[in-house]
Amino acid sequence: MVTCSAPGKTHLIGEHSVVYGEPAIIISVGKRAYVSAEKAESVKIYAHDINESGVFSISELKEFAETLQQLWANCFETKNFVPLYSLLKNEHLGHIKAMIAKTMAELDINAPFSLKISSELPIGSGLGSSAALSVAVPKALSELFKNTLTLDEINQVAYKIESLAHGTPSGGDNSICCYGGALWFKKGTPNIIEPLHLDFTLKNFVLVFTRIPQLTTGELVSNVRSLDPEYRDLRVNQLGMYTYEMRECLAKQDFTRMKELMNLAQELLAELGVSIDAIDRIHTAVKEINGGAKLSGAGGGGYMVCYHEDLQLLEQTIKKLGYVPEQVELGVEGVRTERK
Ligand code: MEV
């Protein structure tokens, strides 16, 4: 039996604008997704957190991978990913089955195995639950079948898996879950992926869960894409400029400007339509005490990332609004083998 894990992530800045080629600063979080794999008689999947299981034949999974790929290409052509998302939603264990089928196709796996998935990352909450699995599944299967992949190869498979789940993701989420630490990520040919050495303390950040988003990452990204291009691009470019400035701030340890940039990014994300009332309320309250607070990831609810030098004051402010500040380790190791 092989067990592999990958961490979740939080966006310090740059979500959504990263889809349009602007940079993002993304940090891994100390909550992980775990995948255990062992050889078996047929392909068996058990998703511990939702207590769902399924048994599939190899040919069925190969066919599913081909169907998904074809559908993705059609959706890309028509710029409408709804048919792909519907298929995944309506299929039993759709997303997980897609991850496994795609991994088998990419790694040319033709032998059966059983796979158990469990995660500390709440599903669809902006903490990279799907990206962490899209990295941990190919890692576990490559270890099981002794086809050990490099981190870059795992990341490439993970990006293909993420594309099936989210249409046209930037690739930032799977990259941080793969490499860990903190990353400067810019989509391109090739992507720019640089580790950031945040040698200041990451201890004054807290994460705050607002609510389960009603829309998926793919749907939220599509909503932003369907905004008036002039209105959207103005905000996307501004988010890009703030992200470049954030990098300088981090290097200088200028926390005052870092907090301002977090707040400015939140206000632009709200203008792009991906915030909700709860996020706006927490953002306003944290800003009033001179802290920084923004949504993290696709938005529509999910987690926020907040910062203040006075952690106690930050926590009190968030608790007063009825939310729970979570101190989570940041900048943790990327995908890894737990047990062999
Ligand atoms: C989602 O975690 C981050 C987005 O920027 C989408 C992406 O980067 O693919 C909203």
Short mmCIF file of C-alpha atoms and ligand atoms in Angstrom, two decimals:
data_model
loop_
_atom_site.label_atom_id
_atom_site.label_comp_id
_atom_site.label_asym_id
_atom_site.label_seq_id
_atom_site.Cartn_x
_atom_site.Cartn_y
_atom_site.Cartn_z
CA MET A 1 0.00 0.00 0.00
CA VAL A 2 1.23 3.49 -0.89
CA THR A 3 -0.12 6.65 0.75
CA CYS A 4 0.62 10.08 -0.71
CA SER A 5 -0.62 13.49 0.33
CA ALA A 6 -0.71 17.04 -0.98
CA PRO A 7 -1.48 20.29 0.85
CA GLY A 8 -4.21 22.82 0.18
CA LYS A 9 -3.50 26.47 -0.62
CA THR A 10 -4.53 30.04 -0.03
CA HIS A 11 -4.19 32.94 -2.46
CA LEU A 12 -2.48 35.91 -0.85
CA ILE A 13 -3.34 37.80 -4.03
CA GLY A 14 -4.01 37.25 -7.73
CA GLU A 15 -6.92 34.82 -7.94
CA HIS A 16 -9.08 35.28 -11.04
CA SER A 17 -6.63 37.77 -12.62
CA VAL A 18 -4.15 34.83 -12.84
CA VAL A 19 -6.53 33.19 -15.34
CA TYR A 20 -5.85 36.13 -17.70
CA GLY A 21 -2.06 35.90 -17.48
CA GLU A 22 -1.45 38.15 -14.48
CA PRO A 23 0.70 36.75 -11.66
CA ALA A 24 -0.54 35.32 -8.35
CA ILE A 25 1.09 34.71 -4.97
CA ILE A 26 -0.13 31.42 -3.56
CA ILE A 27 0.85 29.77 -0.27
CA SER A 28 0.38 26.14 0.75
CA VAL A 29 -1.64 25.45 3.92
CA GLY A 30 -1.14 22.75 6.52
CA LYS A 31 -4.31 20.81 5.73
CA ARG A 32 -3.81 17.91 3.34
CA ALA A 33 -5.60 15.50 1.00
CA TYR A 34 -4.53 11.84 1.31
CA VAL A 35 -4.65 9.10 -1.31
CA SER A 36 -3.85 5.46 -0.48
CA ALA A 37 -3.45 3.00 -3.32
CA GLU A 38 -2.88 -0.74 -3.49
CA LYS A 39 -3.08 -3.39 -6.19
CA ALA A 40 -6.48 -5.13 -6.35
CA GLU A 41 -8.73 -7.32 -8.53
CA SER A 42 -10.70 -4.42 -9.98
CA VAL A 43 -10.57 -0.63 -9.73
CA LYS A 44 -12.23 0.23 -6.44
CA ILE A 45 -12.63 3.79 -5.21
CA TYR A 46 -13.57 4.79 -1.69
CA ALA A 47 -14.10 8.48 -0.88
CA HIS A 48 -13.94 8.51 2.90
CA ASP A 49 -15.31 12.02 3.53
CA ILE A 50 -18.51 11.53 1.57
CA ASN A 51 -18.66 7.81 2.41
CA GLU A 52 -19.18 6.87 -1.22
CA SER A 53 -17.57 4.03 -3.12
CA GLY A 54 -17.57 2.59 -6.60
CA VAL A 55 -16.12 -0.31 -8.58
CA PHE A 56 -15.13 0.27 -12.20
CA SER A 57 -13.61 -1.76 -15.01
CA ILE A 58 -10.42 -0.56 -16.67
CA SER A 59 -12.14 -0.28 -20.06
CA GLU A 60 -14.96 1.83 -18.57
CA LEU A 61 -12.42 4.24 -17.09
CA LYS A 62 -10.44 4.45 -20.34
CA GLU A 63 -13.64 5.22 -22.21
CA PHE A 64 -14.61 7.83 -19.59
CA ALA A 65 -11.24 9.56 -19.99
CA GLU A 66 -11.74 9.71 -23.77
CA THR A 67 -15.32 11.01 -23.46
CA LEU A 68 -14.20 13.73 -21.07
CA GLN A 69 -11.32 14.78 -23.28
CA GLN A 70 -13.59 15.02 -26.32
CA LEU A 71 -16.20 16.94 -24.35
CA TRP A 72 -13.54 19.30 -22.98
CA ALA A 73 -12.38 20.05 -26.55
CA ASN A 74 -15.99 20.75 -27.67
CA CYS A 75 -16.61 22.98 -24.67
CA PHE A 76 -13.36 24.84 -25.28
CA GLU A 77 -14.39 25.41 -28.88
CA THR A 78 -17.83 26.74 -27.93
CA LYS A 79 -16.49 28.57 -24.82
CA ASN A 80 -19.20 26.88 -22.77
CA PHE A 81 -18.17 24.29 -20.20
CA VAL A 82 -21.66 23.64 -18.81
CA PRO A 83 -22.01 20.25 -20.61
CA LEU A 84 -18.71 19.06 -19.07
CA TYR A 85 -19.64 20.27 -15.57
CA SER A 86 -23.09 18.65 -15.86
CA LEU A 87 -21.61 15.31 -16.85
CA LEU A 88 -19.24 15.36 -13.87
CA LYS A 89 -22.02 16.41 -11.48
CA ASN A 90 -24.45 13.71 -12.68
CA GLU A 91 -21.96 10.86 -12.82
CA HIS A 92 -21.51 8.77 -9.65
CA LEU A 93 -18.22 9.95 -8.05
CA GLY A 94 -17.82 12.08 -11.21
CA HIS A 95 -14.91 14.30 -10.21
CA ILE A 96 -12.92 11.56 -8.53
CA LYS A 97 -13.61 9.14 -11.36
CA ALA A 98 -12.38 11.80 -13.81
CA MET A 99 -9.14 12.28 -11.83
CA ILE A 100 -8.47 8.55 -11.79
CA ALA A 101 -9.46 7.95 -15.41
CA LYS A 102 -7.26 10.82 -16.61
CA THR A 103 -4.31 9.64 -14.49
CA MET A 104 -4.65 6.10 -15.89
CA ALA A 105 -4.71 7.47 -19.43
CA GLU A 106 -1.71 9.74 -18.85
CA LEU A 107 0.39 7.13 -17.05
CA ASP A 108 -0.81 4.27 -19.27
CA ILE A 109 -2.01 2.22 -16.30
CA ASN A 110 -3.75 -1.00 -17.35
CA ALA A 111 -3.79 -2.93 -14.08
CA PRO A 112 -6.49 -2.70 -11.38
CA PHE A 113 -6.01 -1.08 -7.96
CA SER A 114 -8.01 0.17 -5.04
CA LEU A 115 -7.82 3.79 -4.02
CA LYS A 116 -8.92 5.40 -0.78
CA ILE A 117 -9.28 9.17 -0.65
CA SER A 118 -9.64 11.31 2.45
CA SER A 119 -9.10 15.00 2.95
CA GLU A 120 -8.74 17.65 5.64
CA LEU A 121 -9.71 20.23 3.00
CA PRO A 122 -13.41 21.03 2.81
CA ILE A 123 -14.69 20.50 -0.74
CA GLY A 124 -15.05 23.58 -2.94
CA SER A 125 -14.08 26.03 -0.24
CA GLY A 126 -11.21 27.93 -1.88
CA LEU A 127 -8.52 25.92 -0.11
CA GLY A 128 -7.60 23.84 -3.15
CA SER A 129 -9.39 20.60 -2.24
CA SER A 130 -9.62 19.55 -5.88
CA ALA A 131 -6.09 20.71 -6.80
CA ALA A 132 -4.58 18.79 -3.86
CA LEU A 133 -6.26 15.60 -5.06
CA SER A 134 -5.34 16.23 -8.68
CA VAL A 135 -1.72 16.12 -7.50
CA ALA A 136 -1.98 13.34 -4.89
CA VAL A 137 -3.81 10.87 -7.20
CA PRO A 138 -1.10 10.75 -9.94
CA LYS A 139 1.61 10.73 -7.26
CA ALA A 140 0.05 7.71 -5.49
CA LEU A 141 -0.61 5.77 -8.71
CA SER A 142 2.83 6.49 -10.11
CA GLU A 143 4.40 5.24 -6.87
CA LEU A 144 2.20 2.12 -6.85
CA PHE A 145 3.11 1.18 -10.41
CA LYS A 146 6.80 2.08 -9.95
CA ASN A 147 6.58 4.70 -12.65
CA THR A 148 8.00 7.36 -10.38
CA LEU A 149 7.36 10.78 -11.86
CA THR A 150 9.24 14.01 -11.26
CA LEU A 151 7.38 16.85 -9.55
CA ASP A 152 7.12 18.65 -12.89
CA GLU A 153 5.56 15.56 -14.51
CA ILE A 154 3.06 15.19 -11.67
CA ASN A 155 2.18 18.85 -12.01
CA GLN A 156 1.56 18.44 -15.74
CA VAL A 157 -0.86 15.54 -15.16
CA ALA A 158 -2.51 17.49 -12.34
CA TYR A 159 -3.10 20.45 -14.67
CA LYS A 160 -4.82 18.16 -17.20
CA ILE A 161 -7.03 16.80 -14.40
CA GLU A 162 -7.83 20.32 -13.19
CA SER A 163 -8.77 21.34 -16.73
CA LEU A 164 -11.42 18.61 -16.79
CA ALA A 165 -12.82 19.87 -13.48
CA HIS A 166 -12.62 23.63 -14.09
CA GLY A 167 -12.44 24.17 -17.85
CA THR A 168 -9.57 26.62 -18.26
CA PRO A 169 -7.79 26.89 -14.89
CA SER A 170 -4.60 28.91 -14.60
CA GLY A 171 -2.57 26.00 -13.26
CA GLY A 172 -1.65 27.97 -10.14
CA ASP A 173 -3.66 25.80 -7.74
CA ASN A 174 -2.16 22.48 -8.80
CA SER A 175 1.34 24.02 -8.87
CA ILE A 176 1.26 25.18 -5.25
CA CYS A 177 -0.23 21.83 -4.12
CA CYS A 178 2.55 20.07 -5.99
CA TYR A 179 5.60 22.16 -5.01
CA GLY A 180 4.40 23.53 -1.64
CA GLY A 181 5.90 26.55 0.14
CA ALA A 182 4.92 29.89 -1.37
CA LEU A 183 4.91 30.51 -5.12
CA TRP A 184 4.96 33.31 -7.60
CA PHE A 185 2.87 31.87 -10.43
CA LYS A 186 2.24 33.35 -13.85
CA LYS A 187 0.48 31.42 -16.57
CA GLY A 188 2.23 31.41 -19.95
CA THR A 189 4.20 29.29 -22.37
CA PRO A 190 5.89 28.13 -20.29
CA ASN A 191 4.35 29.03 -16.92
CA ILE A 192 6.58 31.05 -14.59
CA ILE A 193 6.72 29.23 -11.27
CA GLU A 194 9.14 30.66 -8.71
CA PRO A 195 9.43 29.77 -5.04
CA LEU A 196 9.11 32.79 -2.76
CA HIS A 197 11.17 32.67 0.39
CA LEU A 198 8.91 34.36 2.88
CA ASP A 199 11.38 34.53 5.70
CA PHE A 200 9.08 36.64 7.84
CA THR A 201 6.68 34.97 10.18
CA LEU A 202 3.54 33.59 8.55
CA LYS A 203 1.97 33.27 11.98
CA ASN A 204 -0.20 36.39 11.89
CA PHE A 205 -2.51 35.09 9.20
CA VAL A 206 -5.80 33.38 9.97
CA LEU A 207 -8.21 31.63 7.65
CA VAL A 208 -11.95 32.12 8.06
CA PHE A 209 -14.62 29.90 6.56
CA THR A 210 -17.71 31.85 5.45
CA ARG A 211 -20.05 29.37 3.76
CA ILE A 212 -20.03 26.64 1.13
CA PRO A 213 -20.05 28.39 -2.26
CA GLN A 214 -23.14 27.79 -4.35
CA LEU A 215 -21.08 27.81 -7.54
CA THR A 216 -18.01 25.77 -8.45
CA THR A 217 -14.63 27.29 -9.31
CA GLY A 218 -15.31 26.68 -13.00
CA GLU A 219 -18.67 28.43 -12.79
CA LEU A 220 -17.24 31.43 -10.91
CA VAL A 221 -14.40 31.74 -13.43
CA SER A 222 -17.00 31.59 -16.26
CA ASN A 223 -19.06 34.33 -14.59
CA VAL A 224 -16.04 36.63 -14.49
CA ARG A 225 -15.26 35.76 -18.10
CA SER A 226 -18.78 36.76 -19.18
CA LEU A 227 -18.48 40.28 -17.69
CA ASP A 228 -18.12 43.22 -20.07
CA PRO A 229 -14.47 42.80 -21.23
CA GLU A 230 -13.60 46.47 -20.74
CA TYR A 231 -14.98 46.52 -17.17
CA ARG A 232 -13.31 43.19 -16.35
CA ASP A 233 -9.90 43.85 -17.89
CA LEU A 234 -9.51 47.13 -16.05
CA ARG A 235 -9.87 45.28 -12.74
CA VAL A 236 -7.81 42.30 -13.86
CA ASN A 237 -4.93 44.60 -14.85
CA GLN A 238 -5.18 46.48 -11.55
CA LEU A 239 -5.08 43.17 -9.66
CA GLY A 240 -1.96 42.32 -11.66
CA MET A 241 -0.29 45.59 -10.66
CA TYR A 242 -1.15 45.02 -6.98
CA THR A 243 0.34 41.53 -7.22
CA TYR A 244 3.67 42.86 -8.52
CA GLU A 245 3.64 45.42 -5.72
CA MET A 246 2.80 42.71 -3.18
CA ARG A 247 5.93 40.83 -4.16
CA GLU A 248 8.04 43.91 -3.40
CA CYS A 249 6.22 44.44 -0.11
CA LEU A 250 6.91 40.89 0.98
CA ALA A 251 10.60 41.31 0.16
CA LYS A 252 10.70 44.55 2.20
CA GLN A 253 8.45 43.12 4.92
CA ASP A 254 6.22 46.14 4.52
CA PHE A 255 3.17 44.76 6.30
CA THR A 256 1.26 48.04 6.24
CA ARG A 257 1.18 48.10 2.46
CA MET A 258 0.71 44.30 2.34
CA LYS A 259 -2.55 44.68 4.31
CA GLU A 260 -3.68 47.58 2.11
CA LEU A 261 -3.01 45.50 -1.00
CA MET A 262 -5.02 42.59 0.44
CA ASN A 263 -7.92 44.99 1.04
CA LEU A 264 -7.65 46.61 -2.39
CA ALA A 265 -7.60 43.16 -4.02
CA GLN A 266 -10.73 42.19 -2.08
CA GLU A 267 -12.53 45.31 -3.27
CA LEU A 268 -11.66 44.53 -6.90
CA LEU A 269 -12.74 40.91 -6.49
CA ALA A 270 -16.06 42.18 -5.10
CA GLU A 271 -16.40 44.37 -8.19
CA LEU A 272 -15.81 41.27 -10.31
CA GLY A 273 -18.84 39.74 -8.57
CA VAL A 274 -17.17 36.92 -6.65
CA SER A 275 -17.61 38.21 -3.08
CA ILE A 276 -20.63 37.66 -0.83
CA ASP A 277 -22.12 39.69 2.06
CA ALA A 278 -20.35 37.68 4.77
CA ILE A 279 -16.97 38.24 3.12
CA ASP A 280 -17.67 41.96 2.71
CA ARG A 281 -18.67 42.24 6.39
CA ILE A 282 -15.54 40.48 7.66
CA HIS A 283 -13.39 42.50 5.26
CA THR A 284 -14.88 45.80 6.49
CA ALA A 285 -14.47 44.89 10.17
CA VAL A 286 -10.85 43.75 9.74
CA LYS A 287 -10.02 46.83 7.67
CA GLU A 288 -11.47 49.03 10.44
CA ILE A 289 -8.93 47.63 12.92
CA ASN A 290 -6.15 48.25 10.36
CA GLY A 291 -5.88 44.64 9.25
CA GLY A 292 -6.01 43.02 5.83
CA ALA A 293 -8.77 40.62 4.75
CA LYS A 294 -9.77 39.14 1.44
CA LEU A 295 -11.46 36.13 -0.07
CA SER A 296 -9.15 33.34 -1.13
CA GLY A 297 -9.63 31.35 -4.32
CA ALA A 298 -12.64 31.47 -6.57
CA GLY A 299 -14.92 33.16 -4.00
CA GLY A 300 -18.71 32.93 -3.77
CA GLY A 301 -18.09 32.08 -0.11
CA GLY A 302 -15.43 29.62 0.99
CA TYR A 303 -12.37 30.70 2.96
CA MET A 304 -10.93 34.16 3.54
CA VAL A 305 -7.35 34.98 4.42
CA CYS A 306 -6.85 37.71 7.05
CA TYR A 307 -3.78 39.34 8.57
CA HIS A 308 -3.05 41.58 11.54
CA GLU A 309 0.06 42.15 13.66
CA ASP A 310 -2.22 41.89 16.71
CA LEU A 311 -3.51 38.36 16.32
CA GLN A 312 -5.71 38.57 19.40
CA LEU A 313 -7.49 41.67 18.14
CA LEU A 314 -7.95 40.05 14.72
CA GLU A 315 -9.43 36.90 16.24
CA GLN A 316 -11.76 38.88 18.53
CA THR A 317 -12.99 40.98 15.61
CA ILE A 318 -13.78 37.91 13.52
CA LYS A 319 -15.41 36.05 16.42
CA LYS A 320 -17.63 39.05 17.20
CA LEU A 321 -19.16 38.61 13.73
CA GLY A 322 -19.92 34.96 14.51
CA TYR A 323 -17.07 33.37 12.49
CA VAL A 324 -14.21 31.14 13.56
CA PRO A 325 -10.63 32.28 12.86
CA GLU A 326 -8.42 29.28 12.11
CA GLN A 327 -4.68 29.41 12.65
CA VAL A 328 -3.27 27.09 10.02
CA GLU A 329 0.40 26.47 9.30
CA LEU A 330 1.40 28.13 6.01
CA GLY A 331 4.18 27.40 3.55
CA VAL A 332 4.19 23.64 4.16
CA GLU A 333 5.76 20.87 2.07
CA GLY A 334 4.13 20.00 -1.26
CA VAL A 335 3.10 16.54 -2.50
CA ARG A 336 4.87 13.72 -0.67
CA THR A 337 4.83 10.01 0.00
CA GLU A 338 3.59 9.32 3.51
CA ARG A 339 3.99 5.55 3.53
CA LYS A 340 5.12 2.78 1.18
C1 MEV B 1 -9.14 29.29 -7.75
O1 MEV B 1 -8.55 28.72 -6.59
C2 MEV B 1 -8.25 30.34 -8.34
C3 MEV B 1 -8.78 30.98 -9.63
O2 MEV B 1 -7.86 32.01 -9.96
C4 MEV B 1 -8.88 29.99 -10.77
C5 MEV B 1 -7.53 29.55 -11.32
O3 MEV B 1 -6.50 30.10 -11.00
O4 MEV B 1 -7.58 28.62 -12.15
C6 MEV B 1 -10.14 31.62 -9.40
#
